[in-house]
Structures are given as C-alpha cells and as structure tokens.
CSV table of C-alpha atoms and ligand atoms in Angstrom, one decimal:
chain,number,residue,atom,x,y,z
A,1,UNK,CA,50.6,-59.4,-17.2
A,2,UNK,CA,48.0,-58.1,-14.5
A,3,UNK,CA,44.2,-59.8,-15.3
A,4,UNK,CA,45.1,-61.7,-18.0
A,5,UNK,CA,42.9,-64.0,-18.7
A,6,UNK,CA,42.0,-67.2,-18.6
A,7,UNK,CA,43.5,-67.4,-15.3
A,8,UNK,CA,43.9,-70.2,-13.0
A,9,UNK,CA,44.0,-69.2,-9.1
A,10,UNK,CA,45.4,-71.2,-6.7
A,11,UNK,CA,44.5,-71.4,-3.0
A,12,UNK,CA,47.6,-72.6,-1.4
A,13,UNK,CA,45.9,-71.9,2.1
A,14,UNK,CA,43.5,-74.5,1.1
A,15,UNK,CA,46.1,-77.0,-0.5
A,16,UNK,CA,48.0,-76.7,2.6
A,17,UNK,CA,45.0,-77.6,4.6
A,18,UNK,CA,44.5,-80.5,2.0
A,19,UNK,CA,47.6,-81.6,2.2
A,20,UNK,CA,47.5,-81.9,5.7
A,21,UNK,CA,44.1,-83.6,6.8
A,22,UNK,CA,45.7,-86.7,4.3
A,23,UNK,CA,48.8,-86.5,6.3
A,24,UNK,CA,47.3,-86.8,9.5
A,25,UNK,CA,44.7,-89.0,8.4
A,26,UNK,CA,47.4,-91.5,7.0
A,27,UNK,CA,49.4,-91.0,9.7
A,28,UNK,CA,46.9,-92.5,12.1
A,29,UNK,CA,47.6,-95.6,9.9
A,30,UNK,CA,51.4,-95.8,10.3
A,31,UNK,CA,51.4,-94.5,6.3
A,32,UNK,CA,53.7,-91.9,5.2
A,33,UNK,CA,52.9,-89.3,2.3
A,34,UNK,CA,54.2,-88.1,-1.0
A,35,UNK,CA,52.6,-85.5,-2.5
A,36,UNK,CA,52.3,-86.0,-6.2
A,37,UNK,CA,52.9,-82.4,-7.8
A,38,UNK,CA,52.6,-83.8,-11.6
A,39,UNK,CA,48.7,-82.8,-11.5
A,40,UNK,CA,50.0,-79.1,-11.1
A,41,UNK,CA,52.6,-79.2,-13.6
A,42,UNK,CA,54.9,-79.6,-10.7
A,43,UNK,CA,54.7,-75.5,-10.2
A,44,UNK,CA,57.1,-74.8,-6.9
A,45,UNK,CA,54.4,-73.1,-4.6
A,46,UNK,CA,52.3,-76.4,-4.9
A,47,UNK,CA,55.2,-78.5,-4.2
A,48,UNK,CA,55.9,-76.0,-1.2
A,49,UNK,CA,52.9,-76.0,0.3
A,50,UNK,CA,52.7,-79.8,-0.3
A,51,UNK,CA,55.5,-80.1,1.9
A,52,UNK,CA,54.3,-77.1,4.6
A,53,UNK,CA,51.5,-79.7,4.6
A,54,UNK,CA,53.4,-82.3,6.1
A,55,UNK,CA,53.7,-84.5,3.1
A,56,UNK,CA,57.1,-86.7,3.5
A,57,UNK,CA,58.3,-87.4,0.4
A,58,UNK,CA,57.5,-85.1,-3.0
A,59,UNK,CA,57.0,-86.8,-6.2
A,60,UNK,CA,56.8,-86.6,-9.9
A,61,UNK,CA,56.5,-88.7,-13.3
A,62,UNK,CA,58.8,-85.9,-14.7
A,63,UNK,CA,62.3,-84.8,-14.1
A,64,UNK,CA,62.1,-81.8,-14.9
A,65,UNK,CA,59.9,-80.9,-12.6
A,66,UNK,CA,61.5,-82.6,-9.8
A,67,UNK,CA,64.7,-80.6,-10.7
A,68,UNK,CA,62.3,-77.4,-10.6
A,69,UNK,CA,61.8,-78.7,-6.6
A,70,UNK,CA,65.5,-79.1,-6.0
A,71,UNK,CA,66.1,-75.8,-7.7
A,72,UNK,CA,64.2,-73.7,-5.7
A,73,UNK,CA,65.7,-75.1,-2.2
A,74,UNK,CA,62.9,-77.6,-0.9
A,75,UNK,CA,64.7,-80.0,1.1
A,76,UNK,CA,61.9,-82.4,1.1
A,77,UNK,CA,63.5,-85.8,-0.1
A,78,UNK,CA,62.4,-86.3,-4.1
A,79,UNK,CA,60.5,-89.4,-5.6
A,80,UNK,CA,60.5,-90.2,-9.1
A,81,UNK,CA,57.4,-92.0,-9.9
A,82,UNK,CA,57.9,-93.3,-13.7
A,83,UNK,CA,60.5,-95.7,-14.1
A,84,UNK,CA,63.7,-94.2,-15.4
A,85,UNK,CA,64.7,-94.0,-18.8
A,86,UNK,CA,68.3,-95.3,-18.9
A,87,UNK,CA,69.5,-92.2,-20.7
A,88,UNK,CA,68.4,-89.7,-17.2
A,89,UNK,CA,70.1,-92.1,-14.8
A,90,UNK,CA,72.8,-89.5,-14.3
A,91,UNK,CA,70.4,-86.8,-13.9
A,92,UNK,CA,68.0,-89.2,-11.7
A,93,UNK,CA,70.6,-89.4,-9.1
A,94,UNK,CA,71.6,-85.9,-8.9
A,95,UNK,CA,67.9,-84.6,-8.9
A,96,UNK,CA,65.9,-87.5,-6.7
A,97,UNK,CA,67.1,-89.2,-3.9
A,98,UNK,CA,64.0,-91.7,-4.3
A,99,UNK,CA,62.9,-93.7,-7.4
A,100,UNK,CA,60.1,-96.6,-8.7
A,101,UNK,CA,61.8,-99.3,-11.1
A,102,UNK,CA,61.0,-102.1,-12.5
A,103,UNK,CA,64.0,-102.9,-14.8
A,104,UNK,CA,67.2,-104.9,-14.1
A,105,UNK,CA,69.5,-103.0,-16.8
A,106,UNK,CA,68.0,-100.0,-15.6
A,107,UNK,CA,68.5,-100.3,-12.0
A,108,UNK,CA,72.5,-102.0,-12.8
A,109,UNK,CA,72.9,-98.8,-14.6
A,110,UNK,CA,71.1,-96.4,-11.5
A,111,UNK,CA,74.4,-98.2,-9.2
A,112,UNK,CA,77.3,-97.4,-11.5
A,113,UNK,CA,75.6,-93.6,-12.1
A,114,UNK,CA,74.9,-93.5,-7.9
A,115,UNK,CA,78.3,-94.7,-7.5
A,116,UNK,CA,80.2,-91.8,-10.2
A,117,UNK,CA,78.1,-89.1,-8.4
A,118,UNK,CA,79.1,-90.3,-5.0
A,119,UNK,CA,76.0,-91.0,-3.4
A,120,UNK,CA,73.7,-94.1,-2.3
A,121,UNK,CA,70.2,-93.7,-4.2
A,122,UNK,CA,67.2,-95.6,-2.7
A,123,UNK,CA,65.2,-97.3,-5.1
A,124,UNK,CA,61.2,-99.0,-4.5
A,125,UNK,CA,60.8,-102.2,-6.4
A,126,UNK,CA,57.3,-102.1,-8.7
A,127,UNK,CA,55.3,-105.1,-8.4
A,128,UNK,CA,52.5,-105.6,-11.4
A,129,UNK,CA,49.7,-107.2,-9.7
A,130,UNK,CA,47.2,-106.9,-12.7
A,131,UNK,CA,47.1,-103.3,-13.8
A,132,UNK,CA,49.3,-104.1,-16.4
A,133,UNK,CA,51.7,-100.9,-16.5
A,134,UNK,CA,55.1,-100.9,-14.8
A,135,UNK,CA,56.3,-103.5,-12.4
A,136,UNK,CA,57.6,-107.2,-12.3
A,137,UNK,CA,54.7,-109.8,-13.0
A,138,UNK,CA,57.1,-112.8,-12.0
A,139,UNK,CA,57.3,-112.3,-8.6
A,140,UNK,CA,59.7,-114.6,-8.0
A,141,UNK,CA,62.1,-112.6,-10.0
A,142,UNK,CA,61.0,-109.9,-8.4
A,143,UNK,CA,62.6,-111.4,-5.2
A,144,UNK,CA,65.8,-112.3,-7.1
A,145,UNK,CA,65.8,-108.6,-8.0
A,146,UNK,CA,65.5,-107.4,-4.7
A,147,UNK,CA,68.0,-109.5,-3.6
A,148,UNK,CA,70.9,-108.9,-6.5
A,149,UNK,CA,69.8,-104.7,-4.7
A,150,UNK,CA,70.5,-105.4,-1.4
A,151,UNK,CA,73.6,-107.5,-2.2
A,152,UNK,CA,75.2,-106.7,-5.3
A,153,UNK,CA,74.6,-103.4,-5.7
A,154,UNK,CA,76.7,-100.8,-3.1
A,155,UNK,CA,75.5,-97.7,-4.5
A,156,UNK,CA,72.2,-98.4,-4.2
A,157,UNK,CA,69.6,-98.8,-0.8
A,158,UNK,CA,66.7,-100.8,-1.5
A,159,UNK,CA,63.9,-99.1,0.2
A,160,UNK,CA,60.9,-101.3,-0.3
A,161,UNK,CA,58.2,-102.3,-2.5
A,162,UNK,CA,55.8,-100.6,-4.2
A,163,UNK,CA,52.3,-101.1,-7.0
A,164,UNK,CA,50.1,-99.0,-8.8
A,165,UNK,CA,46.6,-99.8,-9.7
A,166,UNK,CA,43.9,-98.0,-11.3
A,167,UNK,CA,45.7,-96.3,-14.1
A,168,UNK,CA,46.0,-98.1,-17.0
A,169,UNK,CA,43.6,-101.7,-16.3
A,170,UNK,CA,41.6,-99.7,-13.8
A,171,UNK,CA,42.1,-102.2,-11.6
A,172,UNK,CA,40.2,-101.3,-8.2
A,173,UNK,CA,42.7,-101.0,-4.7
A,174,UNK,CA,40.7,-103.0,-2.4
A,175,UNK,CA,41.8,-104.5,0.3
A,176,UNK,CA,43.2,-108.0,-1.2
A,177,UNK,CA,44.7,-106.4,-3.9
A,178,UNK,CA,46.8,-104.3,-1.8
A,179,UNK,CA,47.5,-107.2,0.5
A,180,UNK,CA,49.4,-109.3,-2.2
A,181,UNK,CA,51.5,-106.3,-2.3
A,182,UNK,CA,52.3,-106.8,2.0
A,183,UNK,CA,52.7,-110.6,0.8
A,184,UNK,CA,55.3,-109.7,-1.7
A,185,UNK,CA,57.0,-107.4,0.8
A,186,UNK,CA,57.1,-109.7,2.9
A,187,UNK,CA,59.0,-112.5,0.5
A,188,UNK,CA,61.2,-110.2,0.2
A,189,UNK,CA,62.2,-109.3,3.7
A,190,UNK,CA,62.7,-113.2,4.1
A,191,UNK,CA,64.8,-113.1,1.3
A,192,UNK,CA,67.2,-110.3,2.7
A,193,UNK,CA,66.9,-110.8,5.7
A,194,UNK,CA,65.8,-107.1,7.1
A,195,UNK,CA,62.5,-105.4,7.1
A,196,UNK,CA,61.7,-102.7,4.6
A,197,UNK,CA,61.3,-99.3,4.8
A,198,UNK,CA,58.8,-98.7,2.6
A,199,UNK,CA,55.2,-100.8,1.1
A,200,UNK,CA,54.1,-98.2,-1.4
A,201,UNK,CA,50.2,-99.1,-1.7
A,202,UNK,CA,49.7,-96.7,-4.7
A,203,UNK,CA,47.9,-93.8,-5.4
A,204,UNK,CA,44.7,-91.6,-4.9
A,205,UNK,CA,42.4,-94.1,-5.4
A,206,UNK,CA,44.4,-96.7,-2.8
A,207,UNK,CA,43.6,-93.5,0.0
A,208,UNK,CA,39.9,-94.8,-0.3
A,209,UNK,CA,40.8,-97.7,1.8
A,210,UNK,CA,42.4,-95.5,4.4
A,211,UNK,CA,39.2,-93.8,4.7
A,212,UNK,CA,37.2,-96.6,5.0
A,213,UNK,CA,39.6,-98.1,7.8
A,214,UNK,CA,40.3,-101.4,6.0
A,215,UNK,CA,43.8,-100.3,4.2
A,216,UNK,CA,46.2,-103.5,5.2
A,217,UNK,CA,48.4,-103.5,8.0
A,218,UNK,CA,51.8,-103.7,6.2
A,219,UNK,CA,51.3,-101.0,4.0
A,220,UNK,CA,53.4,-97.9,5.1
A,221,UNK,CA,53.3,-95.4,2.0
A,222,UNK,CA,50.8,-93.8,-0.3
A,223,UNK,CA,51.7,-91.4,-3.5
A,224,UNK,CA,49.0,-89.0,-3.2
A,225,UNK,CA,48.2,-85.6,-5.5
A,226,UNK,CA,44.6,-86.1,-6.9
A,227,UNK,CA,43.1,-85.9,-3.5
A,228,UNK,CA,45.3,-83.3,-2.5
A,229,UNK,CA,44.6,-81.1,-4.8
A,230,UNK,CA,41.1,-82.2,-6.0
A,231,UNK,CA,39.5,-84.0,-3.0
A,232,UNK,CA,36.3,-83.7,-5.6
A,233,UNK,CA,37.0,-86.5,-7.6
A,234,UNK,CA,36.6,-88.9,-5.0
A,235,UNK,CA,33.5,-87.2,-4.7
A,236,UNK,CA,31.7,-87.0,-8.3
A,237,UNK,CA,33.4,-90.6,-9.2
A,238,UNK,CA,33.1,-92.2,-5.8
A,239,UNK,CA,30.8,-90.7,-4.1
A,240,UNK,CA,33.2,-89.9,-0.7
A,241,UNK,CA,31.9,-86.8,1.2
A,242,UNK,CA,34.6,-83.9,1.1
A,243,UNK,CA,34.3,-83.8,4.7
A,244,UNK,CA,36.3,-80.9,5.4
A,245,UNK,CA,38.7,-81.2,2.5
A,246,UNK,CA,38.2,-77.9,0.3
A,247,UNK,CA,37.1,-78.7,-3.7
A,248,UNK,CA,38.5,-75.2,-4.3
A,249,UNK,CA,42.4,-75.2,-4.3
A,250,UNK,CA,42.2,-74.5,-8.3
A,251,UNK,CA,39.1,-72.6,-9.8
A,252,UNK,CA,39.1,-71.3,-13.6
A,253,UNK,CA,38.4,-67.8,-14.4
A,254,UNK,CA,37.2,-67.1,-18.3
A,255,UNK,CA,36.0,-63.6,-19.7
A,256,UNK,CA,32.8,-62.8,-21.6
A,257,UNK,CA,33.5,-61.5,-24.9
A,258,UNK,CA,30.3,-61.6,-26.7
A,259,UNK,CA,26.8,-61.8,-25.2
A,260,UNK,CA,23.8,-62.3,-28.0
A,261,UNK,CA,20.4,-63.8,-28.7
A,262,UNK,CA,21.4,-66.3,-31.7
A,263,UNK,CA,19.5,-69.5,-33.0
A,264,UNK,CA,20.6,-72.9,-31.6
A,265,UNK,CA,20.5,-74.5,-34.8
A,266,UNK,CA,23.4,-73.8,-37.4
A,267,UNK,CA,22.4,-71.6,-40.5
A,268,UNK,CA,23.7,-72.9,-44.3
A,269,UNK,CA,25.1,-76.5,-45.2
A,270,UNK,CA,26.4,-78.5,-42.9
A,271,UNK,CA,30.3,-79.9,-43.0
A,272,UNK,CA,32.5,-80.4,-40.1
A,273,UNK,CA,33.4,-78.3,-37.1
A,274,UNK,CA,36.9,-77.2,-36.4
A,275,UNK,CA,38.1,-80.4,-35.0
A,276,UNK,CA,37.0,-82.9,-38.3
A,277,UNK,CA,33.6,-84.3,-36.3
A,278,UNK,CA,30.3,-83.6,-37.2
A,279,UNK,CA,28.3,-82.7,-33.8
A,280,UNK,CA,24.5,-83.4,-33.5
A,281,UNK,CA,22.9,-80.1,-32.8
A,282,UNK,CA,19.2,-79.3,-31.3
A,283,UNK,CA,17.0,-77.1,-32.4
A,284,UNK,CA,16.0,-75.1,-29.5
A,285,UNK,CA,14.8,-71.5,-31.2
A,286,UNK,CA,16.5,-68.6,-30.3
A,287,UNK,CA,18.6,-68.5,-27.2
A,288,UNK,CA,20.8,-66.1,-25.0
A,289,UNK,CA,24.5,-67.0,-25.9
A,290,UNK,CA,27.8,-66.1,-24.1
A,291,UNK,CA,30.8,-66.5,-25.9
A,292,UNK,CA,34.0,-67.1,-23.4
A,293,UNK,CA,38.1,-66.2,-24.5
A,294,UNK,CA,39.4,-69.4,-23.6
A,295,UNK,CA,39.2,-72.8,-25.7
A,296,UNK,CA,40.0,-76.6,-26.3
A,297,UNK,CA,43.4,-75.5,-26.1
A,298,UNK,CA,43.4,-74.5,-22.7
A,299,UNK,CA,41.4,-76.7,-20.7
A,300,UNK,CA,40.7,-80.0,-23.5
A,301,UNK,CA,37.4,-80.9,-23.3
A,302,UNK,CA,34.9,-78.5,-22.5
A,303,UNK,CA,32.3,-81.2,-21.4
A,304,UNK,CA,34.6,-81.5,-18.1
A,305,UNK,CA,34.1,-77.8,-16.9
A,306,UNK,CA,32.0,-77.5,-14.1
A,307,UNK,CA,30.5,-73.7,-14.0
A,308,UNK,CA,30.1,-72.5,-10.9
A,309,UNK,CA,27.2,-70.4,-12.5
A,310,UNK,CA,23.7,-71.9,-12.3
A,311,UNK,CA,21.5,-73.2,-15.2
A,312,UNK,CA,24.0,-72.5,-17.8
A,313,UNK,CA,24.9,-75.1,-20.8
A,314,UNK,CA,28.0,-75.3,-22.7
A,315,UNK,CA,27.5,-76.0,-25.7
A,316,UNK,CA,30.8,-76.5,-27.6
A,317,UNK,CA,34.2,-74.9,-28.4
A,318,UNK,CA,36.8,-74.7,-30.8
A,319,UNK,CA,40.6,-74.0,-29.8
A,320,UNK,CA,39.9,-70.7,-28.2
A,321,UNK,CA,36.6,-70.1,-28.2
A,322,UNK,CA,33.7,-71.5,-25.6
A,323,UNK,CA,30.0,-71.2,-26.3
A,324,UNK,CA,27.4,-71.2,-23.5
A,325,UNK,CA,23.1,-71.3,-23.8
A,326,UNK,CA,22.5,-68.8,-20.8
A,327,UNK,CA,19.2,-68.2,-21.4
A,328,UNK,CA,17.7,-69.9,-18.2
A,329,UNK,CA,20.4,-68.6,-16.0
A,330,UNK,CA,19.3,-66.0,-13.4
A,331,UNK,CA,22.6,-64.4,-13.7
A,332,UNK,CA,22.6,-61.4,-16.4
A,333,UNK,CA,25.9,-61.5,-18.5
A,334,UNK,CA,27.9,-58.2,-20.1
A,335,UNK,CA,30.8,-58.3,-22.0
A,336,UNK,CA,33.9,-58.3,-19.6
A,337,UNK,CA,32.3,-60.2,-17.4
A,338,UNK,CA,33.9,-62.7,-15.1
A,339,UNK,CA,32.9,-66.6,-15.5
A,340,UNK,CA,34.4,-69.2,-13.0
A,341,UNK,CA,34.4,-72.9,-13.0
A,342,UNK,CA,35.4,-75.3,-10.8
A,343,UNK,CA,37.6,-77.9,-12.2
A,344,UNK,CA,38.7,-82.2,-12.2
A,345,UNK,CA,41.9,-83.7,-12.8
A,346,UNK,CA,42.1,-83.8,-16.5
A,347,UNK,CA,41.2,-80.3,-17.1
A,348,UNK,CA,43.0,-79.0,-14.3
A,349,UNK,CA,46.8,-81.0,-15.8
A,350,UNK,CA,45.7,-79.2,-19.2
A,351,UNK,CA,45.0,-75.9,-17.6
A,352,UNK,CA,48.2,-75.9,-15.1
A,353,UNK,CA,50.7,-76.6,-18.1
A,354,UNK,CA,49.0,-74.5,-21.1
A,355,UNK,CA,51.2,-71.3,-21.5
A,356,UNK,CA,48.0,-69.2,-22.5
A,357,UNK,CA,46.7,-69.5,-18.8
A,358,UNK,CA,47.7,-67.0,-16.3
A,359,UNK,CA,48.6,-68.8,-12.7
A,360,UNK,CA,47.8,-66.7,-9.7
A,361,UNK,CA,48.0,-67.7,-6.2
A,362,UNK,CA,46.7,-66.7,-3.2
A,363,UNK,CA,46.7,-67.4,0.3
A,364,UNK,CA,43.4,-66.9,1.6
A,365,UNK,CA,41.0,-68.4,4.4
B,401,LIG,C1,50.6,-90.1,-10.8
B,401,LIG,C2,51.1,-91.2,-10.0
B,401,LIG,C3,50.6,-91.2,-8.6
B,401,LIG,C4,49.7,-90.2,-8.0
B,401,LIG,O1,48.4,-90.4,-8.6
B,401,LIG,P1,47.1,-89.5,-8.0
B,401,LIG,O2,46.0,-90.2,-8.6
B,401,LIG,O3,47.3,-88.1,-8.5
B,401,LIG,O4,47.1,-89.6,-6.5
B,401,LIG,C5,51.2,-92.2,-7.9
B,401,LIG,N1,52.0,-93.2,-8.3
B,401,LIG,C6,52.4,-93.1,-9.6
B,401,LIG,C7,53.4,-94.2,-10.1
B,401,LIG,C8,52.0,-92.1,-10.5
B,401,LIG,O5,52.4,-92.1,-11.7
C-alpha cells in the first residue's frame, strides 16, 4: 500500500483551520454551519475535522455516507441534504437526526417511520425560489405543509425553512433572493405561531454574501463544503481573495513514467481517440513529453488540473494515461518523478471516490 500512486493527500490541519474561519466568520452573523462532507466522498477524517472545526451540523446528499459518520462515533447531529427517497425513510431516521424535504407523501411517511423507531426527526422545509431543483414553488402550500408538520404530525419537529440556488438554474444568492426565503419563513411562523429554528440560506456560493456583509438578517444557517474544503473556487470563479483560507487541504500527486522528445503532431491516418472524439491537434515540431500514471478515470477531465509545476501544458489523456508538453518548463523531469497539482471541486469529488487513488492524510502546519 505504501507510495502508491496517484495519491491524494489531505491536510486536515488546514481543513480544520478552513472549517473554522467559516465558523467564526458566520457566527459573527448569528448563522450556524454544516459542513458538507459529500465533496470528500464523505471520508470520516474530513467529517471529523469538519466538526473539530466548529461546524454545527454535518451533512450529506448520500446516506451512506452519513451512516459512515454515525458509524465511526461523531456525535455531531446529521443532515441529509437530498430529499429522501421514500424507500430510506427507515434508514433516514435511524442514521440523521436532520433532513431537507419537499414532499408531502414523503414527509407523512418520515412520521410513521420516526414514530416505529421511537424518535422525533426534525425536518427543513425546501422552498424553490427559481433554481428549479427541489423545493415547493407554491408557497402557499408550502405554508399548509408546514403547518399539517407542526400540527399533524407528532413524530416529527419542524425545524425551519430552507433553499438552494446556484445548482441546477445557476441562479445567483444575492441578497433579494435570499430574502424571499426570510419572507417565507416568516409566513410560516405566523402560520404556527412560534419562531423557527432554522432559515437555511443555501450553500457555498450563499457564503459570498456573508463575506460581503449584506447576507439578510433572518437567515440563521448555511450548508457549506466547497469553501471548506476548496476556498479556491470562490477564487478562480469569483474572484474572492483567500484571505487566510488555505487552497491546499487536497493536492494530487501523479508519477512520471515516461519522459521523451516526440512530435506534437500525430503520425499515420487519423480516426478517433480513445473516447470517440476527434481532437484538433497543433503542430508544434518536436517537443519534451512526460507521460503521467494516472487518467480520465481518476480525476475526469484533465483540462481541470491545475499543476503546480510552471510552464507545463497538458495536452490530453485517455483512461489512465496523462500527456504533458514540458519543454518550456525549467523543471527537468526523470522517470519516477513526483508531479503535484492542485485541484477544484469537480476533480477533487472524482479523485476522493475513484478506488485507484490512494488517500493519505496528514496533519501538518
Ligand atoms: C451539496 C449541497 C450543499 C453544499 O454545497 P457546496 O457548494 O459544497 O457548499 C448544500 N445544500 C445542498 C442541498 C446540497 O446538495
């Protein structure tokens, strides 16, 4: 098992110190955390540290990985994030004691399983306010909803409210869009009669308006593992400054298996490459190439690595093979050498749950 490669490592020194700054920084807004582990599979060290990072809640889009959590002894109360199917109800209340739902039948059967197990399950209402995924878009049933909860339905504690945006309709979280969500919220506490726990604002990209100060009073919760766990996004799609966040809780390490001066163009007739496309490629003469052990398989698409290494170019992969033009690079390459990238969300999820990558983590400064 020792240097197997590719290998992920994993700074949970830095994720901790991730995890916290967007604690404290929410915090300072009356806005609780939970830590999304989906992004990392839901491994249990990044759920841990989530939670040694103050995060409040821990949450997934996957029961199986939010059984992993309960499994391994962290007490931190569970949130499911995708609406339940009705066929894991049973599980869903023996695994989570938090859940997102959008669905009348689902959440009727969510009381009677609550009620077999024993326990009272607290459920967060999804508004749709125009990203078109899960949630109610009639908000007056959504009230109705709420209410049959709160007054119909024993086994069950309704929570609060919650939205996502930007996933599906990539619908932006500014600061009117999340305020229909405070309006809705507060419908519903008219409606019942009580105020709610929770105003779920959404995810990642709702944290920008907590950073720039203008997140609306009212909301009290924000589902957060992007910025967690890679602050850089807000950064290369954005434009927000890390400002003290570290872009290096996950970085990729490949090994050189073949270094060779080789032509840039392709040599013979031309069909299709391994995937069924036909690439364009330039004729650049005779370059340095370094051929890497890791492919498509591992990380998806290659255009999303970020090498660490200067003036290098990939230039395409197939499942596990990547190419790269080093030939302006200062760096000299051997074979068995080490080459490190630093990584986004996409590739990182495809990275964190391909069996072929070795996980190591460390705990460094
Ligand atoms: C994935 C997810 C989140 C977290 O998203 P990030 O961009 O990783 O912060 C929050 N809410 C729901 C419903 C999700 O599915």
């Amino acid at each position: 098992m020792a240097n197997r490669y590719p290998r992920l490592v994993i700074n949970l020194n830095h994720l901790r110190h991730n995890a916290h700054q967007v604690v404290d920084t929410c915090a300072a807004r009356g806005i609780s955390v939970a830590g999304v582990i989906k992004g990392a599979a839901g491994m249990v060290p990044v759920a841990q540290a989530m939670a040694d990072g103050g995060c409040q809640f821990l949450a997934s889009s996957r029961m199986e990985q939010l059984a992993g959590v309960k499994a391994a002894g962290i007490t931190t109360p569970l949130l499911m994030l995708r609406v339940p199917m009705l066929s894991e109800v049973d599980e869903l209340v023996q695994v989570a004691e938090y859940s997102l739902n959008s669905d009348i039948t689902v959440l009727r059967a969510l009381n009677k399983a609550a009620g077999e197990a024993g326990k009272v399950h607290h459920v967060i209402i999804m508004a749709d306010l125009g990203d078109l995924r899960e949630g109610f878009w009639d908000k007056d049933e959504m009230v109705d909803v709420c209410a049959e909860v709160e007054e119909h339905m024993d086994n069950l504690d309704l929570a609060g409210v919650g939205v996502n945006v930007g996933c599906y309709g990539s619908v932006v979280a500014t600061p009117e869009k999340l305020q229909e969500l405070v309006d809705v919220a507060r419908r519903v506490e008219e409606r019942i009669g009580r105020k709610l726990d929770i105003v779920s604002g959404g995810a990642s990209s709702s944290y920008m308006r907590v950073l720039d100060g203008n997140i609306p009073e009212g909301i009290t919760n924000l589902r957060i593992g992007e910025e967690i766990l890679l602050p850089q996004d807000l950064l290369y799609l954005y434009g927000y400054p890390l400002n003290g966040m570290y872009d290096d809780v996950f970085t990729l390490e490949s090994q050189v298996i073949e270094v060779r001066d080789k032509p840039s163009y392709p040599v013979g007739e031309l069909g299709v490459d391994a995937f069924g496309h036909k690439p364009v490629y330039i004729d650049k003469g005779i370059r340095r190439k370094v051929l890497l052990a890791m492919g498509h398989l591992d990380y998806c698409d290659y255009k999303d690595l970020i090498p660490q290494d200067k003036d290098v170019e990939i230039l395409g992969c197939s499942s596990d093979h990547t190419i790269m033009d080093v030939t302006d690079a200062p760096r000299t390459y051997h074979v068995g050498d080490i080459v490190k990238f630093n990584l986004i969300y996409g590739t990182n999820l495809f990275l964190c749950h391909s069996q072929n990558v070795q996980k190591v983590f460390i705990d460094e400064e």
